């Protein structure tokens, strides 16, 4: 199911305000996703979010969008800081996919690292999906990562592109560090050469 | 013929699938800067997997985001902030990582500290779990911000999997007018290309107006590359670069210095190298800039007015503008010079170096902040910047003018410590982001240069600093 957030340039401070970045954990950020838009009171870490007042005007608070796994937004989604807390918060809230016409670079690559899928679709498709979501309660899309397609309820298919390596890692749940360490010999050889050619880079 | 970016990229490839040039390459990282906010989960991941950092001497750590800017001898009062800083201290101690602790004179904002120590050297790949790592590109580095998973990846492997970006050259030619600074160039560029204009690109800043800038000013420009959407900005090496580095603690000496500088002088784009996109600006046309909205691209000149959304045809854009004006409490067509302020913040990794403080001090010397200014503060970028400023008597100039003179750190740039705006308060800030709530929930931020912030402090509202000189 899809939840629409009709704004461009949604930044990482909006996705997860900085006071929540003080946590030294990876989980639990979902309750503070879009905190300043979502609640009427000011949120601080450690507050019981079930006791806070929700902002009835914020679209994600509407009953019809509860349980959505796909977030639909406008261009340059995730601009701002490099905080991985932003994708963590989206994922922890329950989103598995974010669809937008464009994403900020660091946010985009952070998503793949944690298994949240950012999908770039053309503005025309996005416009259409926005209006269909609005007019259809329970509007759902089918996302197929293997085929790289998004299918609308009436059967229309939009294709998207992902990097083959990232797709492979995501589909197979691979740990990038282990994959990189398979090249350990090459890293050591590169480092040795560097040590001779640019010794000032080493202590 | 290669661009500077081509050279840096190629020089760091450890492994790539040679038959698939569009696929990701394994790239070696020379310098890894670490701060307290984005590292704890990475260290934890490393520990859980039973791994150790690959190369300790590549890492330099410093706490900056959470540290108080007031008297530090009693430590940090906020227990959650304290835990984060303590966690960094503990991780560094356990693993043997070099860290400048909160009470160390060398402590400061990570992007000020790296270059100041000579820990940022030309030709390096530099990463940090912080988007303003682009700052270090001023030294002809490939420097960019990474997320926490990537911090862990670099700790464990000294490498990152990356895809080569496209290249953009931004040429700034001509002479800057008096009172117009690097910050104004940066904001003018973002006003021109938009905050998403650099998405997918690495930017090289060039042209004679850039070459004439000091290293501090070049860092301001590269720092803001990320606000133009570009993960990395860079500037070629010249004698200004080399002079800046000479004698810094981490810089090479003796024979190594000679060898290094010979190599560094090759770090520029070849004559005639092709870029995917070229943008040009005339420096003489750039006026002091002030942002009016909630994105750095929502910017105009000091003699301009708040724009009118009714004049905009694109509906998404108009909607964004209306939201921004509502949040900022501004009405269309209001002259920028009639915007009154509550607070003034001079600091952040964009503008907290000695040159920035000097530029602000020139404006406030012998004057006083206006009666409507509730708080004006100067937060030096590092302990060493602070000491230098004090040796020059700048602290006295600021204090006499009614400013508070603080300890180094990120401070009100993002308000993770006690320095923040209250709802509705309006601030002239030398930082880099004017997002909603960035300087405190409900706070309203206008981005300007240090000289413009100082002038606004004295007048109580925005004024053209060129008239004050
Ligand atoms: S000064 Fe501001 S932008 Fe720079 S590192 Fe600190 S919080 Fe980030």
XYZ file of C-alpha atoms in Angstrom, chain A residues 6-14 17-27 29 36-37 42-46 74-85 88 102-110 112-114 123 127 162-166 169 175-203, chain B residues 11-15 22-24 26 28 30 37-38 40-42 44-45 51 54-55 57 66 78 80-81 83-84 87 121 123-124 128-131 145-150 152-153 156-159 161 163 195-196 198-201 226-227 229-231 250 252 256 259-260 263-264 294-295 297 316 319-320 323 327 414-417 420 433 435-442:
180
model
C 3.416 15.568 -1.795
C 6.550 17.679 -1.242
C 9.843 18.192 -3.010
C 13.234 18.445 -1.274
C 12.209 16.479 1.807
C 15.409 16.730 3.812
C 16.973 14.403 6.347
C 16.274 16.872 9.178
C 12.564 16.526 8.371
C 15.199 15.527 13.519
C 18.649 15.730 15.051
C 17.685 15.326 18.688
C 17.022 11.655 17.913
C 20.500 11.219 16.454
C 21.877 11.081 19.955
C 20.961 7.415 20.165
C 23.817 4.963 19.866
C 21.475 2.254 18.531
C 20.287 1.388 15.047
C 16.639 0.726 15.860
C 13.748 5.572 15.062
C 7.978 17.722 13.599
C 5.250 17.198 11.031
C 7.931 18.918 20.395
C 9.612 15.521 20.536
C 12.666 14.648 22.567
C 14.414 11.298 22.870
C 12.966 9.044 25.539
C 8.614 14.410 -4.979
C 12.062 15.250 -6.301
C 15.365 15.382 -4.418
C 14.081 13.205 -1.584
C 16.571 12.768 1.281
C 18.689 15.849 0.641
C 20.826 17.164 3.457
C 22.923 15.177 5.852
C 24.523 11.766 5.487
C 22.680 10.381 8.506
C 21.740 6.762 7.952
C 19.226 7.385 10.714
C 16.636 3.567 9.460
C 14.949 11.827 -7.855
C 16.924 11.271 -4.666
C 19.908 12.925 -3.044
C 23.059 10.872 -3.692
C 24.123 9.955 -0.151
C 20.589 9.077 0.953
C 20.149 6.915 -2.140
C 23.222 4.834 -1.464
C 22.483 4.604 2.285
C 20.653 0.084 -0.322
C 23.021 -0.584 2.573
C 20.118 -1.346 4.870
C 7.601 12.703 -13.214
C 2.025 12.580 -11.072
C 18.947 -0.347 -10.272
C 22.630 -0.994 -10.258
C 23.169 -4.748 -10.905
C 25.518 -5.160 -7.953
C 23.210 -3.386 -5.516
C 23.093 -7.701 -2.773
C 26.893 -8.437 3.491
C 29.009 -5.969 1.548
C 31.902 -6.081 3.977
C 32.342 -9.824 3.501
C 32.154 -9.370 -0.265
C 34.840 -6.683 -0.146
C 37.055 -8.807 2.072
C 37.124 -11.411 -0.687
C 39.438 -8.926 -2.395
C 41.718 -8.699 0.597
C 44.837 -9.578 -1.440
C 44.151 -6.733 -3.829
C 43.635 -4.256 -1.009
C 46.914 -5.300 0.590
C 48.771 -5.049 -2.723
C 47.290 -1.619 -3.444
C 48.222 -0.399 0.001
C 51.778 -1.666 -0.319
C 52.251 0.148 -3.611
C 50.829 3.311 -2.125
C 53.183 3.068 0.813
C 56.143 3.120 -1.591
C 54.811 5.766 -3.958
C 53.254 8.142 -1.410
C 54.884 7.284 1.912
C 53.739 10.580 3.449
C 50.204 9.177 3.633
C 51.307 6.621 6.204
C 52.626 7.072 9.716
C 44.497 6.614 -8.572
C 42.375 4.901 -5.945
C 40.811 1.940 -7.717
C 41.659 -1.296 -5.959
C 39.430 -3.485 -8.067
C 29.473 1.185 -15.383
C 29.557 -1.092 -12.394
C 30.776 -0.247 -8.962
C 36.322 -0.813 -5.035
C 40.764 2.877 -1.469
C 43.278 7.346 2.654
C 26.995 10.961 16.001
C 27.403 8.621 13.041
C 28.650 4.324 17.442
C 26.539 1.905 15.394
C 29.480 1.305 13.034
C 29.192 -1.799 17.348
C 28.755 -3.582 13.998
C 36.464 -7.319 13.062
C 41.985 -2.070 8.859
C 44.392 0.849 9.227
C 46.769 5.565 11.196
C 27.108 17.344 20.907
C 22.615 16.216 28.910
C 22.160 11.336 26.163
C 24.711 13.665 24.569
C 26.706 8.970 26.431
C 27.388 9.564 22.752
C 31.000 6.112 23.562
C 46.415 16.314 2.127
C 45.362 13.617 -3.638
C 43.703 11.819 -0.747
C 33.550 10.963 7.184
C 30.051 10.071 8.323
C 29.026 13.630 7.601
C 27.805 15.231 4.408
C 30.166 12.100 3.267
C 29.072 8.538 3.943
C 26.409 6.777 5.989
C 27.033 4.647 9.044
C 27.103 1.322 7.130
C 29.821 2.807 4.955
C 31.757 0.435 9.171
C 32.776 -0.711 5.695
C 36.731 -2.955 8.215
C 38.217 -2.831 4.718
C 39.766 0.633 4.092
C 37.666 0.667 0.926
C 32.185 0.377 -3.271
C 30.098 4.245 -8.814
C 19.827 22.131 -4.444
C 19.455 19.111 -6.715
C 24.656 18.618 -8.521
C 22.925 15.268 -7.915
C 25.005 12.560 -9.565
C 27.920 14.929 -10.179
C 26.594 19.248 -0.901
C 23.908 21.941 -0.613
C 23.351 18.317 -4.406
C 26.896 17.238 -5.145
C 28.502 14.741 -2.830
C 50.402 15.797 10.013
C 55.241 15.614 5.460
C 59.098 13.703 1.811
C 58.415 14.492 -3.113
C 54.868 15.200 -2.013
C 53.201 15.103 -6.975
C 50.610 17.519 -5.617
C 13.793 26.646 3.977
C 16.220 25.370 1.361
C 18.341 27.451 -3.139
C 5.082 21.851 -6.995
C 3.474 24.919 -3.142
C 7.019 24.616 -1.723
C 5.102 26.333 2.687
C 7.212 28.576 8.029
C 22.264 22.002 14.044
C 21.352 22.597 17.657
C 22.183 19.199 19.065
C 23.627 20.803 22.174
C 19.270 26.612 19.664
C 21.349 24.683 6.104
C 15.886 23.518 6.717
C 12.803 23.622 8.923
C 13.822 23.129 12.535
C 17.513 22.913 11.720
C 18.535 25.422 14.409
C 15.767 24.425 16.788
C 12.110 23.463 16.324
C 10.176 26.307 14.731
